[in-house]
Coordinates of N, CA and C in Angstrom, one line a residue:
X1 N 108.5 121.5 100.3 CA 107.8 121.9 99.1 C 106.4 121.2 99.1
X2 N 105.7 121.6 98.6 CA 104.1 120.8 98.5 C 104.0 120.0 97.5
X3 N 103.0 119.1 97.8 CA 102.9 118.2 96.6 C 101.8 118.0 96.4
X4 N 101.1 117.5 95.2 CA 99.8 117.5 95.0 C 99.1 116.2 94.4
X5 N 98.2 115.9 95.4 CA 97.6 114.6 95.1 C 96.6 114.5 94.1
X6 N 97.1 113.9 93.0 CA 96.1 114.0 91.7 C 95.2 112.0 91.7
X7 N 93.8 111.9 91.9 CA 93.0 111.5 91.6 C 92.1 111.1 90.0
X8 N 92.7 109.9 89.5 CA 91.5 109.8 88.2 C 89.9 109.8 88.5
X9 N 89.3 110.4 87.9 CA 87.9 110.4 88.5 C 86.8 109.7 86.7
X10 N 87.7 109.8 85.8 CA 86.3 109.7 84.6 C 87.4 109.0 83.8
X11 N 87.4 108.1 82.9 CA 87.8 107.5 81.7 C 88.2 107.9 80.7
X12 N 89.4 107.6 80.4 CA 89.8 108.3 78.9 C 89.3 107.8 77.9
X13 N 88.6 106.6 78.0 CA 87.5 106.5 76.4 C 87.4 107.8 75.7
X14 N 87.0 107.7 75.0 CA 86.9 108.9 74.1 C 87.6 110.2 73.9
X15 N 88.4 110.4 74.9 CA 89.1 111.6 74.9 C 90.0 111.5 73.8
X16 N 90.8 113.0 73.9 CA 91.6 113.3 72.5 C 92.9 112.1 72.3
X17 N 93.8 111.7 72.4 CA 94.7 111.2 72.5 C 96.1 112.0 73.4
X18 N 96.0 113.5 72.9 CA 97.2 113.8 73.9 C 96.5 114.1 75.1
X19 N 95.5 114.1 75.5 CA 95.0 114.3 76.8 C 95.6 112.2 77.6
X20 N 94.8 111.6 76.8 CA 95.5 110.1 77.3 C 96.8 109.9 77.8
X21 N 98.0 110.4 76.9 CA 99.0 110.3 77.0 C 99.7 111.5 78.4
X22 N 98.5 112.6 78.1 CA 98.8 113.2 79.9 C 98.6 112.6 80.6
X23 N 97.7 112.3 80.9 CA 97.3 111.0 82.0 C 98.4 110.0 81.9
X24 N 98.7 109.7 80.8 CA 99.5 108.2 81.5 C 101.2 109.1 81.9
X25 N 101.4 110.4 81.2 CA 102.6 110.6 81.7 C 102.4 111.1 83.5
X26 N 101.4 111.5 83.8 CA 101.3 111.4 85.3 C 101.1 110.4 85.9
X27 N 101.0 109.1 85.4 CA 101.4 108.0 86.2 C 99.7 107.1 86.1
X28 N 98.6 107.6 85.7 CA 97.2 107.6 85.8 C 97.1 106.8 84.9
X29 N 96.6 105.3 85.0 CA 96.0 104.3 84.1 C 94.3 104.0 84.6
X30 N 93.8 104.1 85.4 CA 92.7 104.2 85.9 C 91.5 104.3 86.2
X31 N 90.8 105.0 85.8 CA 90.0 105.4 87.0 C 89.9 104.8 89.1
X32 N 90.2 105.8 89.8 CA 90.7 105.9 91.2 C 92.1 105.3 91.2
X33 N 92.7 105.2 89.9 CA 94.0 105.8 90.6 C 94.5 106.7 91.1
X34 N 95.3 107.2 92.1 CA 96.1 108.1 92.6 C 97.1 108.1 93.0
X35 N 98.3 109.3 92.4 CA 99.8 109.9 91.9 C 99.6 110.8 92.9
X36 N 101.1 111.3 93.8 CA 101.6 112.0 94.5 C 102.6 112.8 94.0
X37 N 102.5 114.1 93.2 CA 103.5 115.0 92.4 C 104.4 116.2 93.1
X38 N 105.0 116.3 92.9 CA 105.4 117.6 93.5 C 105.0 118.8 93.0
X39 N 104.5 120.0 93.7 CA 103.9 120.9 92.7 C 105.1 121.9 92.1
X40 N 105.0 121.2 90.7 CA 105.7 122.1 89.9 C 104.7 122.8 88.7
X41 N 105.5 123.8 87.9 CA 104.7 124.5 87.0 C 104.1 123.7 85.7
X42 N 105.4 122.2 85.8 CA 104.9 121.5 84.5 C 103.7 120.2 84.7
X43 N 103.9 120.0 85.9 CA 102.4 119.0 86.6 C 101.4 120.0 86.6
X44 N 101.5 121.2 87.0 CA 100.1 122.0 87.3 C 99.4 122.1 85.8
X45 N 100.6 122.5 84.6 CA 100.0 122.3 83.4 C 99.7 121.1 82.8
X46 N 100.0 119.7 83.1 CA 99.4 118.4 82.9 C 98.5 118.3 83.6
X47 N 98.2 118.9 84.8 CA 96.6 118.7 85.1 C 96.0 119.6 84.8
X48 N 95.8 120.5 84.2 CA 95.0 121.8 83.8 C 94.6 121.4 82.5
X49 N 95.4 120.5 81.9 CA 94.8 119.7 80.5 C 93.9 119.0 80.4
X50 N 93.5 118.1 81.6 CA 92.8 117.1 81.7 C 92.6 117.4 82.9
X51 N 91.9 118.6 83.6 CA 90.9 118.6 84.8 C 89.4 118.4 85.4
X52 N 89.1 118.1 83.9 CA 87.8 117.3 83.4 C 87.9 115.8 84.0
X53 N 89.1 115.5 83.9 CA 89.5 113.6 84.3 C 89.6 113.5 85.7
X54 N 90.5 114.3 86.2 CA 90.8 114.2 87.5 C 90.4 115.2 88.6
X55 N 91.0 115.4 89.7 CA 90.7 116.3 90.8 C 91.8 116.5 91.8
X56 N 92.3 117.4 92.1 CA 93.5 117.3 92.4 C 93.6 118.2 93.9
X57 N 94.3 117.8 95.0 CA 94.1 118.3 96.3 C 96.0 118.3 96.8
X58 N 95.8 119.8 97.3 CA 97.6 119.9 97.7 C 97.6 119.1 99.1
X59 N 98.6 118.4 98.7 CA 99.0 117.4 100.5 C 100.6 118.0 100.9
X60 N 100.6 117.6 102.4 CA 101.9 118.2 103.0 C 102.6 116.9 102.7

């Protein structure tokens, strides 16, 4: 199965609150932190919430 390497790239300062709380439920406290997910349908919609924050690249 693939998995997909998600990268913090910007700050949750100011962002909404449930966007924060996506981020930290993907594991992301950081900026340049980086989480190793499995691609499922409910990570793809945690990062499609907050694709502004991060950048995300499929790994074998």
């Amino acid at each position: 199965m693939a998995r997909l390497k998600v990268v913090q790239k910007k700050s949750a300062i100011g962002t909404k609150p449930q966007h924060r709380e996506t981020l930290r439920s993907l594991g992301l406290k950081r900026i340049g932190d980086i989480v190793v997910k499995e691609d499922r349908p409910e990570i793809r919609g945690m990062v499609k919430a907050v694709d502004h924050l991060v950048t995300v690249e499929e790994v074998d």
